[in-house]
Short mmCIF file of C-alpha atoms in Angstrom, two decimals:
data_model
loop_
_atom_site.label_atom_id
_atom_site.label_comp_id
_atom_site.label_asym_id
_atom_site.label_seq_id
_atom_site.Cartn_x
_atom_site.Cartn_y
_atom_site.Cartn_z
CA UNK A 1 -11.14 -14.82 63.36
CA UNK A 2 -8.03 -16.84 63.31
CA UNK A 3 -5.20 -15.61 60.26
CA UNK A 4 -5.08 -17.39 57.48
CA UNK A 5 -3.07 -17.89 54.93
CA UNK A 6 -3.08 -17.48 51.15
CA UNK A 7 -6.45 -19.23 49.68
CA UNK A 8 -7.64 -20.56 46.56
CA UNK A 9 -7.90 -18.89 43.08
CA UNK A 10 -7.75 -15.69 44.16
CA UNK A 11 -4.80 -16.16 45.79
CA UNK A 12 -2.46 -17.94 43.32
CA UNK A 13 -3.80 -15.49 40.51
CA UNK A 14 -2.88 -12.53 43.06
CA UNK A 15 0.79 -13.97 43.37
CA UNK A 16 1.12 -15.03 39.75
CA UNK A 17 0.55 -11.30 38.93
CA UNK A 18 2.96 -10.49 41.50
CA UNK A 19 5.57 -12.59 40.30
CA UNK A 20 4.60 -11.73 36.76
CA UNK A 21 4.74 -8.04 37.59
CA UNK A 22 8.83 -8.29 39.10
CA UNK A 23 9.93 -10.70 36.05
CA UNK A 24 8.47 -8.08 34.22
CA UNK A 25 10.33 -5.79 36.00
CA UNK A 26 14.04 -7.38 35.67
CA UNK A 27 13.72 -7.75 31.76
CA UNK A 28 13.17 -4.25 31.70
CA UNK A 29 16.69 -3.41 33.59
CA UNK A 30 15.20 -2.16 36.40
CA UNK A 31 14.81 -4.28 39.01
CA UNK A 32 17.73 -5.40 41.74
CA UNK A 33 18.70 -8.14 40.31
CA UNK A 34 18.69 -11.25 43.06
CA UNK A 35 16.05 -9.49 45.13
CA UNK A 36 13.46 -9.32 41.87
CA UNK A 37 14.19 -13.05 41.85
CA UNK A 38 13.79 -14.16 44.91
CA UNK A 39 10.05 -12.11 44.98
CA UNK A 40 9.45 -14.27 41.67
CA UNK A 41 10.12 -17.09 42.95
CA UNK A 42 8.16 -17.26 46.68
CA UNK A 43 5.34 -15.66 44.52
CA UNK A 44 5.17 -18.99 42.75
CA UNK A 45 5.12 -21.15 46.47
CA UNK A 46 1.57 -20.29 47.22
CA UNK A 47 1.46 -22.48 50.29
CA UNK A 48 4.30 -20.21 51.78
CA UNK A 49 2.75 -18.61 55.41
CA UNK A 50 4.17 -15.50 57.12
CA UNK A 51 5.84 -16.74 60.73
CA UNK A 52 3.45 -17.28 63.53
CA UNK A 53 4.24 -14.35 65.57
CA UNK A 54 4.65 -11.82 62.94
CA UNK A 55 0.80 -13.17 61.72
CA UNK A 56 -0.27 -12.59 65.40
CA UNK A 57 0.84 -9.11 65.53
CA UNK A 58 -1.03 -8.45 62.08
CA UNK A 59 -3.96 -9.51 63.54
CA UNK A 60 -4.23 -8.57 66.32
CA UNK A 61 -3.31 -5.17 64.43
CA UNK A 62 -6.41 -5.52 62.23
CA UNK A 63 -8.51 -6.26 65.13
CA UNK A 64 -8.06 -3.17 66.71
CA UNK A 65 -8.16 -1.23 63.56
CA UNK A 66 -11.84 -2.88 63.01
CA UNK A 67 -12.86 -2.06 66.73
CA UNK A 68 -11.64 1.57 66.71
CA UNK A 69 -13.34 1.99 63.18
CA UNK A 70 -16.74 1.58 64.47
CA UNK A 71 -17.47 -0.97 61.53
CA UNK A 72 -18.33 -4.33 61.89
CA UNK A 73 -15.61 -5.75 60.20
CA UNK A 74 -12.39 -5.51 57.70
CA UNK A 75 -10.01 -7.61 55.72
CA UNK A 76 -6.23 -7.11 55.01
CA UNK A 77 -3.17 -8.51 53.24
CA UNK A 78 0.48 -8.74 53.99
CA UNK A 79 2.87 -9.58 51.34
CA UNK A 80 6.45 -10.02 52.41
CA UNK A 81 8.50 -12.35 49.53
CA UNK A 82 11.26 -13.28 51.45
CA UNK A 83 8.67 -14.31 54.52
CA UNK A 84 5.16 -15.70 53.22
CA UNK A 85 2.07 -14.18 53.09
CA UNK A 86 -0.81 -13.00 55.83
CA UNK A 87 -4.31 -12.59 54.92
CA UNK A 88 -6.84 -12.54 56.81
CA UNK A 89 -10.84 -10.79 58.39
CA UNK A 90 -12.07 -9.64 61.56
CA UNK A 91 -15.47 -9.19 62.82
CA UNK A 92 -18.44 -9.56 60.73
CA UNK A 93 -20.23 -8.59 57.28
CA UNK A 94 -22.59 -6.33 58.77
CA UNK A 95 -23.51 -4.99 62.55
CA UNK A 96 -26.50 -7.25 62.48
CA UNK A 97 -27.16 -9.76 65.35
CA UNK A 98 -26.28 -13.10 63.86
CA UNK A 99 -24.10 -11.50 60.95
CA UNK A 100 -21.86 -13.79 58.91
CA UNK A 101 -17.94 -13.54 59.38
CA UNK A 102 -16.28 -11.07 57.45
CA UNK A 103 -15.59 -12.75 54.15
CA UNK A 104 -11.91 -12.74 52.84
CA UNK A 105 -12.54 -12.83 49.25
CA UNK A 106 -15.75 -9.92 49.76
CA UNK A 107 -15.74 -7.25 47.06
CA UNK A 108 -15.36 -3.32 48.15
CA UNK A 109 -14.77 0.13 46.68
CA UNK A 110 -11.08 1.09 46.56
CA UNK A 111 -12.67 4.44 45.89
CA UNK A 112 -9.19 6.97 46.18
CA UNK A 113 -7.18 3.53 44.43
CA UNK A 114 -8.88 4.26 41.08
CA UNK A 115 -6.69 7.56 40.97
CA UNK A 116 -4.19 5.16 40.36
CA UNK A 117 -5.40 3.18 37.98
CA UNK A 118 -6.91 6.16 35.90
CA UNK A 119 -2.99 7.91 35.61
CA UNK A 120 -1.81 4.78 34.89
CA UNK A 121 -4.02 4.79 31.52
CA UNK A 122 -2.62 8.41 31.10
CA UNK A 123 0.58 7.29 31.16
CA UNK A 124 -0.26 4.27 28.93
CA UNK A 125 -1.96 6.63 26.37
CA UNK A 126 0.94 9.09 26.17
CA UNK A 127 2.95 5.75 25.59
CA UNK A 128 1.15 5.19 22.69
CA UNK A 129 1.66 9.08 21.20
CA UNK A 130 -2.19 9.46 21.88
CA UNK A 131 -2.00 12.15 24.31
CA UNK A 132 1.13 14.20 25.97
CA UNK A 133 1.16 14.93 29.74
CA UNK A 134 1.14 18.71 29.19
CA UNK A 135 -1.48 18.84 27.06
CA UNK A 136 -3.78 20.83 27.96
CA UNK A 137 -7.33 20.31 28.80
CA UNK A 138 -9.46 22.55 27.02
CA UNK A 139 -7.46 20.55 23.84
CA UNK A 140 -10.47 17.58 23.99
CA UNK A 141 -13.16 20.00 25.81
CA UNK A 142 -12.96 23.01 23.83
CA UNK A 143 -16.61 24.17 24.17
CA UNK A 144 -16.24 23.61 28.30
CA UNK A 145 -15.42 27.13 29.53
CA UNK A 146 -12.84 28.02 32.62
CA UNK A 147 -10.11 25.12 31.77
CA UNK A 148 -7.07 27.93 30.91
CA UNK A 149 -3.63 26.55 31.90
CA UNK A 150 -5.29 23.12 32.95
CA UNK A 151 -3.11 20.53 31.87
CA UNK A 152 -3.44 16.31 32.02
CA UNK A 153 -0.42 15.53 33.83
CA UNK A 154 -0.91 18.53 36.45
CA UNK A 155 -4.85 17.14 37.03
CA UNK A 156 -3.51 13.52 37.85
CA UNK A 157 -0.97 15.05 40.13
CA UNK A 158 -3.01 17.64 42.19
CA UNK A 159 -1.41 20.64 40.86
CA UNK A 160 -3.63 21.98 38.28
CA UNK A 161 -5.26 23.88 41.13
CA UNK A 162 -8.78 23.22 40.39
CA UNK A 163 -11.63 23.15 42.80
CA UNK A 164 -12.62 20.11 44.13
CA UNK A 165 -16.52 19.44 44.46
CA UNK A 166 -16.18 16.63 47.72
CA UNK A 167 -16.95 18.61 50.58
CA UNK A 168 -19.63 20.29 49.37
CA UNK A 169 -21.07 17.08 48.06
CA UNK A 170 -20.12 14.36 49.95
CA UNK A 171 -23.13 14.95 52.48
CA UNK A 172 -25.35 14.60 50.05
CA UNK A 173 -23.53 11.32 48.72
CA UNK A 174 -23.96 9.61 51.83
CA UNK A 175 -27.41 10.48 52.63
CA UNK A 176 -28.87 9.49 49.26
CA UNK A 177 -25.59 6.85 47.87
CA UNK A 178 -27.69 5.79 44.86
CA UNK A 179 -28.47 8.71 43.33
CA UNK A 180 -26.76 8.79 39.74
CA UNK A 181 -24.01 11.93 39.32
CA UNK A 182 -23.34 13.45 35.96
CA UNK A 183 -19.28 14.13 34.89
CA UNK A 184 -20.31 17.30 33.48
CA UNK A 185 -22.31 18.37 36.83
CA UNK A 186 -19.24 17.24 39.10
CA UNK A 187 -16.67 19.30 36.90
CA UNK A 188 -18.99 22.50 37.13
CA UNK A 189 -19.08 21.92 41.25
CA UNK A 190 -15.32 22.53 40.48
CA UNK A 191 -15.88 24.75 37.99
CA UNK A 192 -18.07 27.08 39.91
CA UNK A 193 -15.34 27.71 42.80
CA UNK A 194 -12.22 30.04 42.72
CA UNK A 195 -8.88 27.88 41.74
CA UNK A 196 -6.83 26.64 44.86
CA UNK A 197 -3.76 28.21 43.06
CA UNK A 198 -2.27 28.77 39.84
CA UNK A 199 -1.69 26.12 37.93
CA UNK A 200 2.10 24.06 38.69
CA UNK A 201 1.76 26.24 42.00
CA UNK A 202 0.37 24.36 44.59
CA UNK A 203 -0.79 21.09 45.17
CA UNK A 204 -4.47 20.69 46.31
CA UNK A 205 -6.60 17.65 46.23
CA UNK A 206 -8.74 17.78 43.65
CA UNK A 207 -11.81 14.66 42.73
CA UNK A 208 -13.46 17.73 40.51
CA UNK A 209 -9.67 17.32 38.44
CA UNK A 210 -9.78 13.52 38.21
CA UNK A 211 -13.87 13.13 36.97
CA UNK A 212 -12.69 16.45 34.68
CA UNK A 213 -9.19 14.11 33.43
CA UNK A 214 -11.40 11.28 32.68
CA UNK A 215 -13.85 13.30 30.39
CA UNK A 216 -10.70 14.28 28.63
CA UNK A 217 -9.24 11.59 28.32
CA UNK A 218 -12.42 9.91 27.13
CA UNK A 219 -13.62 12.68 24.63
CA UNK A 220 -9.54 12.14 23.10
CA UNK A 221 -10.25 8.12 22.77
CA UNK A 222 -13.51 7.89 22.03
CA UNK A 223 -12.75 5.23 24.16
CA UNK A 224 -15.08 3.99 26.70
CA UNK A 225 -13.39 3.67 30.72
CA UNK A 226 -14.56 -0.21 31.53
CA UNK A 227 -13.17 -0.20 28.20
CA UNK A 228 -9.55 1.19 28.87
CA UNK A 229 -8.99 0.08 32.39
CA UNK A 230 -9.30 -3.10 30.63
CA UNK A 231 -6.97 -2.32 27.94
CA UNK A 232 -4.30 -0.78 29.75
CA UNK A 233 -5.14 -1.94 33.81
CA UNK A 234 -6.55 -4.97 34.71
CA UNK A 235 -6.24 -7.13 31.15
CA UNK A 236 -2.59 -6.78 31.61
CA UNK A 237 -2.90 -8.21 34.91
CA UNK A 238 -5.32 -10.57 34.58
CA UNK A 239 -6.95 -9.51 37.37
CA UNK A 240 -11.07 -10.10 37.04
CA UNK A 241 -12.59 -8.95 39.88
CA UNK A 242 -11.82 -5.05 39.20
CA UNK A 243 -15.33 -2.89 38.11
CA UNK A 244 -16.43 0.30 37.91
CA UNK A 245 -20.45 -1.44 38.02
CA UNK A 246 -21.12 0.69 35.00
CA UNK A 247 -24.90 -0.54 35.01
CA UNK A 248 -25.70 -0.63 38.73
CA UNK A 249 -24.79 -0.30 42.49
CA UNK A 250 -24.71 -3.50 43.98
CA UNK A 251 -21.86 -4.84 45.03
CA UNK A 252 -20.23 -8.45 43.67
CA UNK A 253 -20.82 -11.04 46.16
CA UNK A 254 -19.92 -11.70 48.66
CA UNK A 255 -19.59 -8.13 49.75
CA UNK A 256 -19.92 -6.66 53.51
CA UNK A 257 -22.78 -3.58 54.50
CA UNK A 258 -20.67 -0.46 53.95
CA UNK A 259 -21.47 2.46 56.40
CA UNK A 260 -20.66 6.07 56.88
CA UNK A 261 -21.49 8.53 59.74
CA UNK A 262 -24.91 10.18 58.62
CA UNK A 263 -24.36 13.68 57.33
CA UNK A 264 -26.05 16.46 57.48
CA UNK A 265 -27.22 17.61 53.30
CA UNK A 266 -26.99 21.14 53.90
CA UNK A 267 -24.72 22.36 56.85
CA UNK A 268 -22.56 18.95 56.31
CA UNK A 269 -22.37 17.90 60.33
CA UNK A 270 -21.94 14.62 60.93
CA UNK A 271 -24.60 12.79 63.55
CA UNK A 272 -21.94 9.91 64.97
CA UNK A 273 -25.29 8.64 66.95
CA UNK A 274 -26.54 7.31 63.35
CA UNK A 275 -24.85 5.01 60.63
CA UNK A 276 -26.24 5.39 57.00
CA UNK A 277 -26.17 2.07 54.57
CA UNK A 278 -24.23 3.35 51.78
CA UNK A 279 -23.05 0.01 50.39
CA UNK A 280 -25.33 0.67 47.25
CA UNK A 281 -22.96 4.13 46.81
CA UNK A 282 -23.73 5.58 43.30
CA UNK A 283 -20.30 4.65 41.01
CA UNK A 284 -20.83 8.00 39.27
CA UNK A 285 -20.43 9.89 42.64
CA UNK A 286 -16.30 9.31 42.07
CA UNK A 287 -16.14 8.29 38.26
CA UNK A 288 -12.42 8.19 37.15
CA UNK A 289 -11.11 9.64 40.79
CA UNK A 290 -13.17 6.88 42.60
CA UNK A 291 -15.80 4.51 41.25
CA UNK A 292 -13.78 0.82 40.90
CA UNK A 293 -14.60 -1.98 43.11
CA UNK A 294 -11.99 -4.59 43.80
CA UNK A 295 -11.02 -7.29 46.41
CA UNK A 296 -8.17 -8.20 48.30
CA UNK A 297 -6.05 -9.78 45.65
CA UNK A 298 -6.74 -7.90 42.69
CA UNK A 299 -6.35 -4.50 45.23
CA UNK A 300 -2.66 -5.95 45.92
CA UNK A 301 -1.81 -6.90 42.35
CA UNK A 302 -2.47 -3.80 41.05
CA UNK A 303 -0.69 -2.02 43.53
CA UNK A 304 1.99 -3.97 43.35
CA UNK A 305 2.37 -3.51 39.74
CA UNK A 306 2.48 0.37 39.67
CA UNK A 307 4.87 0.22 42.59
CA UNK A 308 7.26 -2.14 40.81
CA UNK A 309 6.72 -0.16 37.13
CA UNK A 310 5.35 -3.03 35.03
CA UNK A 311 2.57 -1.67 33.58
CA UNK A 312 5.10 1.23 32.41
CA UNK A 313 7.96 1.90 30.30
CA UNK A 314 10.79 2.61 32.43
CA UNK A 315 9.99 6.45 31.64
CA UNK A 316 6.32 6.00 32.42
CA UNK A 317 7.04 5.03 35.77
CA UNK A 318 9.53 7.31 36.53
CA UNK A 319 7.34 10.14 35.77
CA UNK A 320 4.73 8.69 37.77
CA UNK A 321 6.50 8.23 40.47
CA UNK A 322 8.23 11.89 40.61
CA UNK A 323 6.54 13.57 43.76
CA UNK A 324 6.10 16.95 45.20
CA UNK A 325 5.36 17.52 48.72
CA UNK A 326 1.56 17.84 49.28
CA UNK A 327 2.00 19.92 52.54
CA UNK A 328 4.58 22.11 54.77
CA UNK A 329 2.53 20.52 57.70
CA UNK A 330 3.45 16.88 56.79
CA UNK A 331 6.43 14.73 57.03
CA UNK A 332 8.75 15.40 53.73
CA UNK A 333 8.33 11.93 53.48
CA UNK A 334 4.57 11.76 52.46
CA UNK A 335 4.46 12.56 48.78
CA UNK A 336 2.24 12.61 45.49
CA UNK A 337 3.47 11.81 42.09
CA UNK A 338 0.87 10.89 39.25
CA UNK A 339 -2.59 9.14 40.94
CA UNK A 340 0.24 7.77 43.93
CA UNK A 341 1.10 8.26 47.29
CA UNK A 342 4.82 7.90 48.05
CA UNK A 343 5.20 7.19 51.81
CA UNK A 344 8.36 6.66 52.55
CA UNK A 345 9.37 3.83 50.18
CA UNK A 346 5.75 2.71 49.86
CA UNK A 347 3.92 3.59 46.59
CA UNK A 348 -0.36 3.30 47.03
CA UNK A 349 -2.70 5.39 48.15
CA UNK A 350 -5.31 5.81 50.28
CA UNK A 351 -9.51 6.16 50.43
CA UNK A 352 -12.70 6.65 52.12
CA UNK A 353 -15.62 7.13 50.11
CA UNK A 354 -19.00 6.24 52.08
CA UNK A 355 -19.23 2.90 52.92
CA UNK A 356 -15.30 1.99 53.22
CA UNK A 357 -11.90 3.16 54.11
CA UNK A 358 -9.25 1.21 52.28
CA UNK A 359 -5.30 1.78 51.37
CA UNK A 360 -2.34 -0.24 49.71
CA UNK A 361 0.72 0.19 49.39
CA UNK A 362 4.00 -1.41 47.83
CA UNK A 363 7.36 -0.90 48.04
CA UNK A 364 9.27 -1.42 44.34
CA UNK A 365 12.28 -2.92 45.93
CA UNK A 366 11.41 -5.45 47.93
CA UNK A 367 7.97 -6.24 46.90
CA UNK A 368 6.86 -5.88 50.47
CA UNK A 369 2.71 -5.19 49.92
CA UNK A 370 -0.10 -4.42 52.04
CA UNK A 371 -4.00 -3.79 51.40
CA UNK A 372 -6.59 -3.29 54.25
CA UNK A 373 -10.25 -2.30 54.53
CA UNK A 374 -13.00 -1.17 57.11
CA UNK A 375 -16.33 -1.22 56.69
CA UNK A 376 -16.87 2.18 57.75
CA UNK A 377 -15.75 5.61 55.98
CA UNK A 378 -15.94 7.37 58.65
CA UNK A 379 -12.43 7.73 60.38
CA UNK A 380 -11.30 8.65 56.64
CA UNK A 381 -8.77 7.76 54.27
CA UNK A 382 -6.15 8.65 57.30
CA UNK A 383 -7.30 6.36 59.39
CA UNK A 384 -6.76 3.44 56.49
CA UNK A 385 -3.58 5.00 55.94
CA UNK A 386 -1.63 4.49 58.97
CA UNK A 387 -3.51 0.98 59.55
CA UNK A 388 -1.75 0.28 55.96
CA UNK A 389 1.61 1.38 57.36
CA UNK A 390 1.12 -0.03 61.09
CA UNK A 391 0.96 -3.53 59.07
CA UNK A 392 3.88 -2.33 56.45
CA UNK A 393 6.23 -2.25 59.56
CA UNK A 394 5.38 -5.46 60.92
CA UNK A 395 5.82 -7.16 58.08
CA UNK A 396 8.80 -5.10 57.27
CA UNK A 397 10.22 -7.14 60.05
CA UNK A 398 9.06 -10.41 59.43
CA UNK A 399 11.91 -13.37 59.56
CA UNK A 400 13.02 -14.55 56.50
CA UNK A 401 12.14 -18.33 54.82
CA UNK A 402 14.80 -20.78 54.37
CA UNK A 403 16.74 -19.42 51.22
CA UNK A 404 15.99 -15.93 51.64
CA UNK A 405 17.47 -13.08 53.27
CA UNK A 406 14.93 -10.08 55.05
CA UNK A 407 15.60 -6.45 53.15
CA UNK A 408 16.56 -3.67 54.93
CA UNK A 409 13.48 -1.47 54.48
CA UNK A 410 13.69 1.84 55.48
CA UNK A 411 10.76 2.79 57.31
CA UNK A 412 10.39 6.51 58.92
CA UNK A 413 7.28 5.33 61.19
CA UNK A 414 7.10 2.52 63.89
CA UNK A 415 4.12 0.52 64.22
CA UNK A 416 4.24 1.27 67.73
CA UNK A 417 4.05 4.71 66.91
CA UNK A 418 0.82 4.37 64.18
CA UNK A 419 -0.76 2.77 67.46
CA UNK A 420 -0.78 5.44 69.11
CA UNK A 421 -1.87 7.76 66.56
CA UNK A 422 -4.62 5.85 65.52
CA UNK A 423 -7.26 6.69 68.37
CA UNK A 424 -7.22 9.81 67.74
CA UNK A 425 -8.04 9.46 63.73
CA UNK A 426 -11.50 7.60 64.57
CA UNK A 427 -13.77 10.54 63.29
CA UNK A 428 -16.11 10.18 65.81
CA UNK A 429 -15.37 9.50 69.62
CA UNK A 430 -12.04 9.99 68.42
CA UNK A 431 -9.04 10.51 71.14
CA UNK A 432 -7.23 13.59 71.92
CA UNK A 433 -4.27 14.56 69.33
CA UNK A 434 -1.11 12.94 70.66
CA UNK A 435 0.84 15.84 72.73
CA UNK A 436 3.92 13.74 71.44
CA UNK A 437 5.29 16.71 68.30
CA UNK A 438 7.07 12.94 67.08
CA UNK A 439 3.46 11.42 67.27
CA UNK A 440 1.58 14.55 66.11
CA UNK A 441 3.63 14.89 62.73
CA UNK A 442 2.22 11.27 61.34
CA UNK A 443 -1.36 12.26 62.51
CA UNK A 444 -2.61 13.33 59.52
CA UNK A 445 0.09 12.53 56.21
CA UNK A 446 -2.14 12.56 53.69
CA UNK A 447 -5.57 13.33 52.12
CA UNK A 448 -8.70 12.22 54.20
CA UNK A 449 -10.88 11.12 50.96
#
């Protein structure tokens, strides 16, 4: 499908929060003065377009992304405010003969996303004196047994080092995506298995920790979560396409098939040969570290926001964007801080959760934003990653409008470079591992779920 540009409602309320977000932003003294401005501003042109040959490279980006993905489709967004905007689809709803084109305003799980949004209501609540980042767990769950040393902040951030219940589940998750999970059962999955590490010690990846914050947080609120994503998330936003489907599994429309490799329920091997329908994927299977369903626009507002620190006090964002390194193995550039990825300059994260692999990310200076999704959780939340960041660098180098200048945005990755990673991050008939040590370090910079 041809690009095209920004569209409709969607659209204008996606850039109104954008521009709302950075004006935000400079009243609270933290922005960069002109720059803020000038994303304010084109955020307010709606009919501004990204050049023509920056929007052919994004495409023709996405296409390949959807083609090595093994899906039938995708969508993605480029958000550069001193160039325009690119959004656009590839491919088709569904791998059905006769399928309708991929729908630009179709509704999808962010799945990993949510993290984000659920530390952002931590952050909120300690805001508000409600609840302190190092208090611990077992505070608002003191008849749950096996939470010593567990604290809020270190759950959000991956350091508590509790068990995580994912691989052991997921199988089962994709084989049967409607059947309903219980918090309580998830947490004991965690619960049941030795800790990764002390807690503060190491940093470990952790769903089990998020679905265990969100009890807490919950139990300390009496607060439903539809209830304070509203309050503190999307309400602020105004975004209105943001769910967690508390009452079912079907998907907004429009919304594309989701698919996932089938899995084995017992041993966990994945049969590439067969592609499970897991569109109807239980919302309790991910809860607080998972369960939201967005689109396009509301995907890139929100990420946009946490990235530029208006949903925060100038403290609250601080704190959540203070990272550790998640690995010796990966780039010192590819960081968590609370519920957010830090690659490079780009704040996000990434997801796969059966069905579809999705990631956004935004830089806080120069408002530069991308969001992209495949139909197919397979290649993992990798894969989504360095699609994310193969379109961050082309747009990164987009020409400026007339009365703008182009940031220098320090990227430590080329999207020539994510190219040729990204064969080899397919899941199944995936490529070799690049021989390339440059190439092999950016292989694999994050979590895969």
């Amino acid at each position: 499908m041809a690009p095209r540009g920004v569209r409709g409602r969607r659209a204008k309320r996606a850039l109104a929060a954008i521009a709302l977000g950075l004006s935000a932003l400079l009243l609270a003294g933290c922005g960069s003065g002109a720059g803020g401005a000038r994303v304010a501003a084109i955020g307010a042109e709606a009919g501004d377009r990204m050049p023509d040959a920056t929007a052919k490279q994004l495409q023709d980006a996405l296409d390949n992304a959807v083609k090595l993905s093994g899906g039938s489709g995708g969508i993605a967004g480029v958000w550069a405010p001193w160039a325009g905007t690119w959004t656009a689809a590839s491919g088709t709803e569904s791998r059905d003969k006769g399928a309708a084109p991929m729908n630009l305003d179709s509704s999808f799980r962010i799945g990993s996303i949510t993290k984000t949004a659920t530390c952002t209501v931590l952050l909120k609540l300690a805001e508000a004196g409600k609840v302190r980042l190092d208090d611990e767990v077992s505070t608002y769950l003191p008849r749950m047994v096996g939470l010593n040393g567990l604290t809020l902040g270190a759950l959000c951030q991956n350091t508590s080092g509790f068990a995580d219940y994912w691989n052991g589940l997921a199988p089962q998750m994709v084989t049967n995506p409607g059947r309903s999970w219980d918090a309580v059962e998830l947490i004991n999955s965690g619960l049941g298995q030795a800790r990764v590490g002390a807690p503060g010690q190491t940093w470990s990846y952790s769903n089990a920790g998020f679905v265990l914050l969100g009890l807490a947080l919950q139990t300390a609120t009496h607060t439903s979560w539809q209830s304070l994503y509203t309050s503190y998330v999307t309400g602020p936003l105004g975004i209105d396409e943001t769910t967690t489907l508390p009452t079912g599994t079907k998907l907004p429309s429009p919304a594309p098939i989701g698919y996932a490799a089938d899995r084995d329920p017992v041993t966990g091997a994945t049969n590439c040969s067969v592609l499970d329908n897991d569109t109807a994927l239980s919302p309790s299977a991910l809860q607080q570290a998972g369960g939201l369903v967005s689109d396009l626009d509301d995907t890139a507002s929100l990420v946009h926001a946490v990235a530029a620190g208006s949903l925060l006090a100038k403290g609250g964002s601080a704190q959540q964007q203070k990272v550790v390194n998640m690995s010796d193995a990966m780039p010192s550039w590819a960081q968590y801080g609370l519920g957010v990825e830090k690659m490079g300059p780009l704040i996000g994260h990434a997801s796969a959760v059966p069905g579809f692999a999705t990631a956004a990310y935004s830089d806080p200076k120069s408002g530069l934003t991308v969001v992209v999704m495949v139909n197919n959780s397979t290649p993992g939340a990798n894969f989504a990653r360095l699609v994310a960041l193969q379109l961050a660098s082309i747009g990164s180098k987009a020409p400026a409008g007339a009365g703008h200048t182009q940031p220098a945005i320090g990227l430590p990755w080329t999207a020539d470079q994510l190219a040729a990673v990204l064969p080899s991050e397919t899941g199944c008939n995936a490529a070799a591992a690049p021989a390339d040590p440059a190439l092999a370090a950016i292989a694999s910079i994050g979590p895969d779920y």
